[in-house]
């Protein structure tokens, strides 16, 4: 199983360090076959010790240069970061990242050998139209993406389930994941959207779910470690 914590615009450098210390204590007995990722905000990126991988929530697809307010590979290299989250719905929506831009970003970081957690997900208006429109919408988010890249992980996150407390049902997750798996084959597929200690077991036991991408419930080290240890 893969457990990924996306802090979004939460935590500081100080609180991230405390979080990691707490997590290390709680997870010291954990089976190392599980893979844990932590995506702190840029200002908390650092070399942390532990049985997890630190990734960037975003970066600009350049090595360095004149791109005010952005960071590139040079800044990630300083902390040995080779993992990046791309295509999160919040970036697509609030930062107006188009599919074309997202695909360019994936191609750039793939060329740099990064591990990419690539997010897709449909809005409620599409989900309400039925399963076929959902799949059509999701498959369009693979446009320009090398879905067979060996360091790619896909995260399916229905937008209506993100931060709402209302996760997709087991049936919805199961149907969507099995349809996506037919396309991406062996590429790991995570579910994200209101995953929490109360529903982690149900979600990770669904066929086609290789792990979870967690926002709100990952902010507390105790809650995140409960999920990892579940
Ligand atoms: P959530 O966020 O767990 O708060 O719903 C998930 C995500 O956006 O990755």
mmCIF file of C-alpha atoms in Angstrom, residues 11 76-77 199:
data_model
loop_
_atom_site.group_PDB
_atom_site.id
_atom_site.type_symbol
_atom_site.label_atom_id
_atom_site.label_comp_id
_atom_site.label_asym_id
_atom_site.label_seq_id
_atom_site.Cartn_x
_atom_site.Cartn_y
_atom_site.Cartn_z
ATOM 1 C CA UNK A 11 2.221 23.331 8.321
ATOM 2 C CA UNK A 76 14.484 20.546 -5.362
ATOM 3 C CA UNK A 77 17.919 19.013 -5.948
ATOM 4 C CA UNK A 199 -12.857 4.881 6.362
#
